[in-house]
């Protein structure tokens, strides 16, 4: 085969185009890296500036670290906590948390055959393993309730199927609250422990009853009232809502009605409108920080789906080959930075090993569904990782 001069010219032209394309790709990657570098330096300078102007910055940093726990239960009716929970408690003891927030399923109820005395024993077992070590370190603990703690499922007459579970859970938490010496800054606690709100420094926190897919409908007006109060309080630069069921699915086997809040889209739009930074959920036993861009109109509320600390970690939706594993998450809040991805740093580790998980290991997006099984794309959100100890 004989090559003509035109053939050589075409080859040279194609080669030049390949080189030019490669150059542009590398240039774009360098530009993105530079942007990330500048962003990180801006966050660091803001942190240093805040530290210089605040004499109690170390204390504030510790107070603004919130550790999250969820789905700590074992098999139905079990009094003892799974070994992975003890591993998580060991890690919590090293993290210098200013507050520990739970997203529910702290005990293993939701079985009508469980007696009241057995339910109380289960809560006592939880108290020994989880609450006692935190109390010894003067670390406050609050939690949403899960379906295995106090399910809000109702029968055809509108009565709670697991009324006994709810009554025992309420008695346990009200008794603990009465005996607590920690000065919580309450905003609303008339329906504690199912619904309540409080300030934690510059952080506004709302806890809702997400123990069934539809129960939150009954308190929608109360929820919006709390968000309006947050909006009117300029000292609350960060807003967090905690509930058991997620807004959209993240785990295999949980992508169906009843496993997700039924009014997920309208709730997300409500949170986004009032600039909620995080909606923290459990139930799906899989860690994934994500955002539904198709629903976000302005703020970009992030759903932080927590991994399980007890039995039954699950696989993420989609074709990811990541293993199902327990996960313990915590955030640091820097109130001096106004935008969401700057003021919040997120750390997640495997309790048994202490090895940190990077969000970059997670799929960039997962095929999800909302509470009515409509398909949505949940896109991963990458936060900066905090320093292990403030």
CSV table of C-alpha atoms in Angstrom, one decimal:
chain,number,residue,atom,x,y,z
A,1,UNK,CA,0.0,0.0,0.0
A,2,UNK,CA,1.4,3.4,-1.0
A,3,UNK,CA,0.8,6.5,1.1
A,4,UNK,CA,0.3,9.8,-0.7
A,5,UNK,CA,1.3,13.2,0.5
A,6,UNK,CA,-2.3,13.9,1.4
A,7,UNK,CA,-2.4,10.8,3.6
A,8,UNK,CA,0.6,12.0,5.5
A,9,UNK,CA,-1.0,15.4,5.9
A,10,UNK,CA,-4.2,13.8,7.1
A,11,UNK,CA,-2.3,11.8,9.7
A,12,UNK,CA,-0.4,14.8,10.8
A,13,UNK,CA,-3.6,16.8,11.1
A,14,UNK,CA,-5.3,14.0,13.1
A,15,UNK,CA,-2.2,13.8,15.4
A,16,UNK,CA,-2.3,17.5,16.0
A,17,UNK,CA,-6.0,17.3,16.9
A,18,UNK,CA,-5.3,14.5,19.4
A,19,UNK,CA,-2.5,16.4,21.0
A,20,UNK,CA,-4.7,19.5,21.2
A,21,UNK,CA,-7.6,17.6,22.7
A,22,UNK,CA,-5.3,16.0,25.3
A,23,UNK,CA,-3.9,19.4,26.1
A,24,UNK,CA,-7.3,20.9,26.6
A,25,UNK,CA,-8.4,17.9,28.9
A,26,UNK,CA,-5.3,18.3,31.0
A,27,UNK,CA,-5.7,22.0,31.1
A,28,UNK,CA,-9.3,21.6,32.3
A,29,UNK,CA,-8.2,19.1,35.0
A,30,UNK,CA,-5.5,21.5,36.2
A,31,UNK,CA,-8.1,24.3,36.3
A,32,UNK,CA,-10.4,22.1,38.4
A,33,UNK,CA,-7.6,21.2,40.7
A,34,UNK,CA,-6.6,24.9,41.1
A,35,UNK,CA,-10.2,25.7,42.0
A,36,UNK,CA,-10.3,23.0,44.7
A,37,UNK,CA,-7.0,24.2,46.0
A,38,UNK,CA,-8.2,27.9,46.2
A,39,UNK,CA,-11.4,26.7,47.9
A,40,UNK,CA,-9.5,24.7,50.5
A,41,UNK,CA,-7.2,27.7,51.2
A,42,UNK,CA,-10.2,30.0,51.5
A,43,UNK,CA,-11.8,27.7,54.1
A,44,UNK,CA,-8.5,27.4,56.0
A,45,UNK,CA,-8.0,31.2,56.1
A,46,UNK,CA,-11.6,31.7,57.3
A,47,UNK,CA,-11.0,29.1,60.0
A,48,UNK,CA,-7.7,30.8,61.1
A,49,UNK,CA,-9.4,34.2,61.0
A,50,UNK,CA,-12.3,32.9,63.2
A,51,UNK,CA,-9.8,31.4,65.6
A,52,UNK,CA,-7.9,34.7,65.9
A,53,UNK,CA,-11.0,36.7,66.6
A,54,UNK,CA,-12.6,34.3,69.0
A,55,UNK,CA,-11.0,33.7,72.4
A,56,UNK,CA,-13.0,30.5,72.9
A,57,UNK,CA,-12.5,29.1,69.4
A,58,UNK,CA,-11.3,25.7,70.6
A,59,UNK,CA,-14.3,25.3,72.8
A,60,UNK,CA,-16.6,26.4,69.9
A,61,UNK,CA,-14.9,24.0,67.5
A,62,UNK,CA,-15.5,21.1,69.9
A,63,UNK,CA,-19.1,22.2,70.5
A,64,UNK,CA,-19.7,22.4,66.7
A,65,UNK,CA,-18.7,18.8,66.1
A,66,UNK,CA,-21.8,16.7,65.8
A,67,UNK,CA,-21.5,12.9,65.6
A,68,UNK,CA,-24.3,10.8,64.1
A,69,UNK,CA,-25.5,7.3,65.0
A,70,UNK,CA,-28.2,5.2,63.5
A,71,UNK,CA,-29.7,1.7,63.3
A,72,UNK,CA,-27.9,0.2,66.3
A,73,UNK,CA,-30.3,-2.6,66.9
A,74,UNK,CA,-29.8,-6.3,66.7
A,75,UNK,CA,-32.4,-9.0,66.3
A,76,UNK,CA,-36.0,-8.5,67.5
A,77,UNK,CA,-36.3,-8.3,71.3
A,78,UNK,CA,-32.5,-8.4,71.9
A,79,UNK,CA,-31.3,-6.7,75.0
A,80,UNK,CA,-27.6,-6.8,74.2
A,81,UNK,CA,-26.2,-4.5,71.5
A,82,UNK,CA,-24.3,-5.9,68.5
A,83,UNK,CA,-20.5,-5.9,68.9
A,84,UNK,CA,-20.2,-3.3,66.1
A,85,UNK,CA,-22.0,-0.8,68.4
A,86,UNK,CA,-19.3,-1.2,71.0
A,87,UNK,CA,-16.7,-0.5,68.3
A,88,UNK,CA,-18.6,2.6,67.4
A,89,UNK,CA,-18.7,3.8,71.0
A,90,UNK,CA,-14.9,3.3,71.2
A,91,UNK,CA,-14.5,5.6,68.2
A,92,UNK,CA,-17.0,8.2,69.5
A,93,UNK,CA,-14.8,8.4,72.7
A,94,UNK,CA,-11.9,9.6,70.5
A,95,UNK,CA,-13.8,12.1,68.3
A,96,UNK,CA,-14.4,14.8,70.9
A,97,UNK,CA,-18.1,15.2,69.9
A,98,UNK,CA,-19.9,18.3,71.1
A,99,UNK,CA,-23.3,16.5,70.5
A,100,UNK,CA,-24.3,13.0,69.4
A,101,UNK,CA,-27.5,12.9,67.3
A,102,UNK,CA,-29.3,9.6,66.5
A,103,UNK,CA,-31.5,8.9,63.5
A,104,UNK,CA,-33.4,6.1,65.1
A,105,UNK,CA,-33.6,2.3,65.5
A,106,UNK,CA,-31.7,2.3,68.8
A,107,UNK,CA,-33.5,-0.8,70.1
A,108,UNK,CA,-35.0,-3.9,68.4
A,109,UNK,CA,-38.8,-3.4,68.9
A,110,UNK,CA,-41.7,-3.4,66.4
A,111,UNK,CA,-43.0,-6.8,67.4
A,112,UNK,CA,-46.4,-7.0,69.1
A,113,UNK,CA,-45.4,-10.0,71.2
A,114,UNK,CA,-42.8,-8.0,73.1
A,115,UNK,CA,-44.0,-7.3,76.6
A,116,UNK,CA,-43.6,-3.9,78.4
A,117,UNK,CA,-41.0,-5.3,80.7
A,118,UNK,CA,-39.0,-6.7,77.8
A,119,UNK,CA,-39.1,-3.3,76.0
A,120,UNK,CA,-37.9,-1.6,79.2
A,121,UNK,CA,-35.0,-4.1,79.4
A,122,UNK,CA,-34.1,-3.3,75.8
A,123,UNK,CA,-33.9,0.4,76.6
A,124,UNK,CA,-31.8,-0.3,79.7
A,125,UNK,CA,-29.4,-2.3,77.6
A,126,UNK,CA,-29.1,0.6,75.2
A,127,UNK,CA,-28.5,2.9,78.1
A,128,UNK,CA,-25.7,0.8,79.5
A,129,UNK,CA,-23.8,0.4,76.2
A,130,UNK,CA,-24.5,3.8,74.6
A,131,UNK,CA,-25.7,6.4,77.0
A,132,UNK,CA,-23.5,5.6,80.0
A,133,UNK,CA,-20.2,6.1,78.3
A,134,UNK,CA,-21.3,9.4,76.7
A,135,UNK,CA,-22.6,10.6,80.1
A,136,UNK,CA,-19.2,9.8,81.7
A,137,UNK,CA,-17.6,12.1,79.1
A,138,UNK,CA,-20.4,14.8,79.5
A,139,UNK,CA,-21.4,14.4,75.8
A,140,UNK,CA,-25.1,15.1,75.3
A,141,UNK,CA,-27.2,12.7,73.3
A,142,UNK,CA,-30.5,13.3,71.5
A,143,UNK,CA,-32.2,11.2,68.8
A,144,UNK,CA,-35.0,10.8,66.4
A,145,UNK,CA,-36.9,7.6,67.0
A,146,UNK,CA,-37.1,4.8,64.4
A,147,UNK,CA,-39.7,2.2,63.5
A,148,UNK,CA,-38.0,-0.4,65.7
A,149,UNK,CA,-38.1,2.1,68.6
A,150,UNK,CA,-41.6,3.5,68.4
A,151,UNK,CA,-43.3,2.8,65.1
A,152,UNK,CA,-46.1,5.1,64.1
A,153,UNK,CA,-47.8,2.5,61.9
A,154,UNK,CA,-51.6,2.6,62.4
A,155,UNK,CA,-54.4,0.2,61.9
A,156,UNK,CA,-57.6,0.8,59.9
A,157,UNK,CA,-59.1,2.6,62.9
A,158,UNK,CA,-56.2,5.1,63.1
A,159,UNK,CA,-54.8,3.6,66.3
A,160,UNK,CA,-51.1,2.9,66.7
A,161,UNK,CA,-50.3,-0.8,66.1
A,162,UNK,CA,-47.2,-0.5,68.3
A,163,UNK,CA,-48.7,1.8,71.0
A,164,UNK,CA,-46.8,-0.1,73.7
A,165,UNK,CA,-43.5,0.6,72.0
A,166,UNK,CA,-44.3,4.3,71.7
A,167,UNK,CA,-45.4,4.6,75.3
A,168,UNK,CA,-42.3,2.8,76.7
A,169,UNK,CA,-40.0,4.9,74.5
A,170,UNK,CA,-41.6,8.1,75.5
A,171,UNK,CA,-41.4,7.2,79.2
A,172,UNK,CA,-37.7,6.3,78.9
A,173,UNK,CA,-36.7,9.6,77.1
A,174,UNK,CA,-38.9,11.8,79.3
A,175,UNK,CA,-37.3,10.3,82.4
A,176,UNK,CA,-33.9,10.8,81.0
A,177,UNK,CA,-34.7,14.4,80.1
A,178,UNK,CA,-35.9,15.1,83.6
A,179,UNK,CA,-32.7,13.7,85.1
A,180,UNK,CA,-30.4,15.4,82.6
A,181,UNK,CA,-28.2,18.3,83.8
A,182,UNK,CA,-27.2,19.3,80.3
A,183,UNK,CA,-28.5,22.8,79.5
A,184,UNK,CA,-30.2,22.2,76.2
A,185,UNK,CA,-31.4,25.4,74.5
A,186,UNK,CA,-34.9,24.2,73.6
A,187,UNK,CA,-37.1,26.0,71.1
A,188,UNK,CA,-40.0,23.5,71.2
A,189,UNK,CA,-40.3,20.2,73.1
A,190,UNK,CA,-44.1,19.9,73.8
A,191,UNK,CA,-44.2,16.6,71.9
A,192,UNK,CA,-40.8,15.2,73.0
A,193,UNK,CA,-39.3,12.7,72.0
A,194,UNK,CA,-41.2,12.5,68.8
A,195,UNK,CA,-40.9,16.1,67.7
A,196,UNK,CA,-38.7,18.8,69.1
A,197,UNK,CA,-36.3,21.6,68.1
A,198,UNK,CA,-33.4,23.3,69.8
A,199,UNK,CA,-30.3,25.5,69.3
A,200,UNK,CA,-26.8,24.1,69.7
A,201,UNK,CA,-24.6,27.1,69.4
A,202,UNK,CA,-25.0,28.5,65.9
A,203,UNK,CA,-26.8,25.3,64.8
A,204,UNK,CA,-30.6,24.9,64.6
A,205,UNK,CA,-31.8,21.3,65.0
A,206,UNK,CA,-35.3,19.9,64.3
A,207,UNK,CA,-36.1,16.3,65.1
A,208,UNK,CA,-39.2,14.7,63.5
A,209,UNK,CA,-41.2,11.5,63.7
A,210,UNK,CA,-40.1,9.6,60.6
A,211,UNK,CA,-41.0,6.2,62.0
A,212,UNK,CA,-43.6,5.7,59.3
A,213,UNK,CA,-43.9,7.1,55.8
A,214,UNK,CA,-46.9,9.3,56.5
A,215,UNK,CA,-46.8,10.3,60.2
A,216,UNK,CA,-45.0,13.6,59.5
A,217,UNK,CA,-48.0,14.8,57.6
A,218,UNK,CA,-49.8,15.4,60.9
A,219,UNK,CA,-47.1,17.8,62.1
A,220,UNK,CA,-46.3,19.6,58.8
A,221,UNK,CA,-47.5,22.9,60.1
A,222,UNK,CA,-45.3,22.6,63.2
A,223,UNK,CA,-42.3,21.7,61.1
A,224,UNK,CA,-42.7,24.8,59.0
A,225,UNK,CA,-43.2,27.0,62.1
A,226,UNK,CA,-39.8,25.8,63.4
A,227,UNK,CA,-38.2,26.5,60.0
A,228,UNK,CA,-39.6,30.0,60.0
A,229,UNK,CA,-38.2,30.6,63.5
A,230,UNK,CA,-34.8,29.5,62.3
A,231,UNK,CA,-35.1,31.9,59.3
A,232,UNK,CA,-35.8,34.8,61.7
A,233,UNK,CA,-32.8,34.0,64.0
A,234,UNK,CA,-29.6,35.4,62.4
A,235,UNK,CA,-27.5,33.5,64.9
A,236,UNK,CA,-28.5,30.2,63.5
A,237,UNK,CA,-26.2,29.9,60.5
A,238,UNK,CA,-26.6,26.1,60.1
A,239,UNK,CA,-29.9,24.2,59.9
A,240,UNK,CA,-30.3,20.4,60.4
A,241,UNK,CA,-33.4,18.2,60.3
A,242,UNK,CA,-33.2,14.6,61.6
A,243,UNK,CA,-35.7,11.9,60.9
A,244,UNK,CA,-35.6,8.1,60.5
A,245,UNK,CA,-36.9,7.5,57.0
A,246,UNK,CA,-35.1,9.2,54.1
A,247,UNK,CA,-36.5,11.5,51.5
A,248,UNK,CA,-35.3,9.2,48.7
A,249,UNK,CA,-33.9,5.7,48.6
A,250,UNK,CA,-30.2,4.8,48.8
A,251,UNK,CA,-30.1,1.1,49.6
A,252,UNK,CA,-31.1,-2.1,47.8
A,253,UNK,CA,-34.2,-3.7,49.2
A,254,UNK,CA,-35.5,-0.4,50.5
A,255,UNK,CA,-36.4,1.4,47.3
A,256,UNK,CA,-40.2,1.0,47.6
A,257,UNK,CA,-43.2,2.8,49.2
A,258,UNK,CA,-43.2,2.6,53.0
A,259,UNK,CA,-39.4,2.7,53.3
A,260,UNK,CA,-39.2,6.4,52.3
A,261,UNK,CA,-41.1,9.5,53.5
A,262,UNK,CA,-44.3,9.6,51.4
A,263,UNK,CA,-44.2,13.4,50.7
A,264,UNK,CA,-40.6,13.4,49.9
A,265,UNK,CA,-40.6,15.9,47.1
A,266,UNK,CA,-42.7,18.5,48.9
A,267,UNK,CA,-40.6,18.0,52.1
A,268,UNK,CA,-37.4,18.5,50.1
A,269,UNK,CA,-38.7,21.7,48.5
A,270,UNK,CA,-39.7,22.9,52.0
A,271,UNK,CA,-36.3,22.3,53.4
A,272,UNK,CA,-34.6,23.8,50.3
A,273,UNK,CA,-36.8,26.9,50.6
A,274,UNK,CA,-35.9,27.5,54.3
A,275,UNK,CA,-32.2,26.7,53.6
A,276,UNK,CA,-31.9,23.5,55.6
A,277,UNK,CA,-28.3,22.3,55.1
A,278,UNK,CA,-28.7,18.7,56.0
A,279,UNK,CA,-31.6,16.2,56.3
A,280,UNK,CA,-30.1,13.4,58.3
A,281,UNK,CA,-31.8,9.9,58.0
A,282,UNK,CA,-31.3,6.3,58.8
A,283,UNK,CA,-33.3,3.1,58.1
A,284,UNK,CA,-31.5,2.2,54.8
A,285,UNK,CA,-28.3,1.1,56.5
A,286,UNK,CA,-26.1,2.6,53.8
A,287,UNK,CA,-24.0,5.8,53.9
A,288,UNK,CA,-24.5,8.3,51.1
A,289,UNK,CA,-24.5,12.1,51.1
A,290,UNK,CA,-26.6,13.2,48.1
A,291,UNK,CA,-28.6,15.9,46.5
A,292,UNK,CA,-31.6,15.8,44.1
A,293,UNK,CA,-30.6,18.6,41.8
A,294,UNK,CA,-33.9,18.3,39.8
A,295,UNK,CA,-35.8,19.3,43.0
A,296,UNK,CA,-33.4,22.0,44.3
A,297,UNK,CA,-34.4,25.5,43.4
A,298,UNK,CA,-31.9,27.5,45.5
A,299,UNK,CA,-30.1,26.2,48.6
A,300,UNK,CA,-29.3,22.6,47.7
A,301,UNK,CA,-30.3,20.7,50.8
A,302,UNK,CA,-28.2,17.6,51.2
A,303,UNK,CA,-29.7,14.2,52.4
A,304,UNK,CA,-27.1,12.6,54.6
A,305,UNK,CA,-28.1,8.9,54.7
A,306,UNK,CA,-26.3,7.3,57.6
A,307,UNK,CA,-24.8,3.8,57.6
A,308,UNK,CA,-26.0,1.3,60.2
A,309,UNK,CA,-24.0,0.7,63.4
A,310,UNK,CA,-25.8,-2.5,64.3
A,311,UNK,CA,-26.8,-5.5,62.3
A,312,UNK,CA,-27.6,-5.6,58.6
A,313,UNK,CA,-25.5,-3.0,56.6
A,314,UNK,CA,-26.9,-2.8,53.1
A,315,UNK,CA,-25.6,-2.3,49.5
A,316,UNK,CA,-26.1,1.0,47.7
A,317,UNK,CA,-28.6,1.1,44.8
A,318,UNK,CA,-27.1,0.8,41.3
A,319,UNK,CA,-24.3,-1.4,40.1
A,320,UNK,CA,-21.6,-0.3,42.6
A,321,UNK,CA,-19.5,-3.2,43.9
A,322,UNK,CA,-18.7,-1.5,47.2
A,323,UNK,CA,-19.2,-3.9,50.2
A,324,UNK,CA,-22.0,-3.4,52.7
A,325,UNK,CA,-20.4,-2.1,55.8
A,326,UNK,CA,-21.1,-0.3,59.1
A,327,UNK,CA,-20.3,3.5,59.1
A,328,UNK,CA,-20.0,6.2,61.7
A,329,UNK,CA,-20.3,9.8,60.5
A,330,UNK,CA,-19.6,13.2,62.0
A,331,UNK,CA,-19.6,16.8,60.9
A,332,UNK,CA,-17.7,19.9,61.9
A,333,UNK,CA,-19.5,23.2,61.5
A,334,UNK,CA,-17.7,26.5,60.8
A,335,UNK,CA,-20.2,29.3,61.3
A,336,UNK,CA,-17.9,31.9,59.8
A,337,UNK,CA,-18.3,30.4,56.3
A,338,UNK,CA,-21.8,31.3,54.8
A,339,UNK,CA,-22.1,28.6,52.0
A,340,UNK,CA,-23.1,25.0,52.6
A,341,UNK,CA,-20.1,23.2,51.2
A,342,UNK,CA,-17.7,25.5,53.0
A,343,UNK,CA,-19.1,25.5,56.5
A,344,UNK,CA,-19.7,21.8,56.8
A,345,UNK,CA,-16.9,19.2,56.8
A,346,UNK,CA,-17.9,15.5,56.8
A,347,UNK,CA,-16.0,12.5,58.2
A,348,UNK,CA,-17.1,8.9,58.0
A,349,UNK,CA,-15.2,5.9,59.3
A,350,UNK,CA,-15.6,2.1,59.7
A,351,UNK,CA,-16.2,1.6,63.5
A,352,UNK,CA,-14.4,-1.8,63.7
A,353,UNK,CA,-11.1,-0.4,62.1
A,354,UNK,CA,-11.2,3.4,62.4
A,355,UNK,CA,-10.4,3.6,58.7
A,356,UNK,CA,-11.9,6.7,57.1
A,357,UNK,CA,-14.1,6.4,54.1
A,358,UNK,CA,-13.8,8.9,51.3
A,359,UNK,CA,-16.9,10.0,49.5
A,360,UNK,CA,-14.9,9.7,46.3
A,361,UNK,CA,-15.2,6.0,46.8
A,362,UNK,CA,-19.0,6.2,46.4
A,363,UNK,CA,-20.8,6.3,43.0
A,364,UNK,CA,-21.1,9.8,41.5
A,365,UNK,CA,-24.9,9.2,41.4
A,366,UNK,CA,-27.3,6.4,42.2
A,367,UNK,CA,-30.7,5.5,40.6
A,368,UNK,CA,-33.2,6.2,43.3
A,369,UNK,CA,-36.9,6.6,43.9
A,370,UNK,CA,-39.0,9.0,46.0
A,371,UNK,CA,-41.8,8.1,48.4
A,372,UNK,CA,-44.2,7.4,45.6
A,373,UNK,CA,-41.7,5.3,43.7
A,374,UNK,CA,-41.0,8.0,41.0
A,375,UNK,CA,-37.5,7.6,39.6
A,376,UNK,CA,-35.0,10.3,40.6
A,377,UNK,CA,-31.2,10.7,40.3
A,378,UNK,CA,-29.4,11.2,43.6
A,379,UNK,CA,-26.1,12.9,43.0
A,380,UNK,CA,-23.2,12.5,45.4
A,381,UNK,CA,-22.1,15.6,47.4
A,382,UNK,CA,-18.4,15.8,48.3
A,383,UNK,CA,-17.6,17.7,51.5
A,384,UNK,CA,-14.2,18.5,52.8
A,385,UNK,CA,-13.0,16.1,55.5
A,386,UNK,CA,-12.6,17.5,59.0
A,387,UNK,CA,-9.5,17.1,61.2
A,388,UNK,CA,-10.0,14.0,63.3
A,389,UNK,CA,-9.7,15.9,66.6
A,390,UNK,CA,-10.4,19.6,67.0
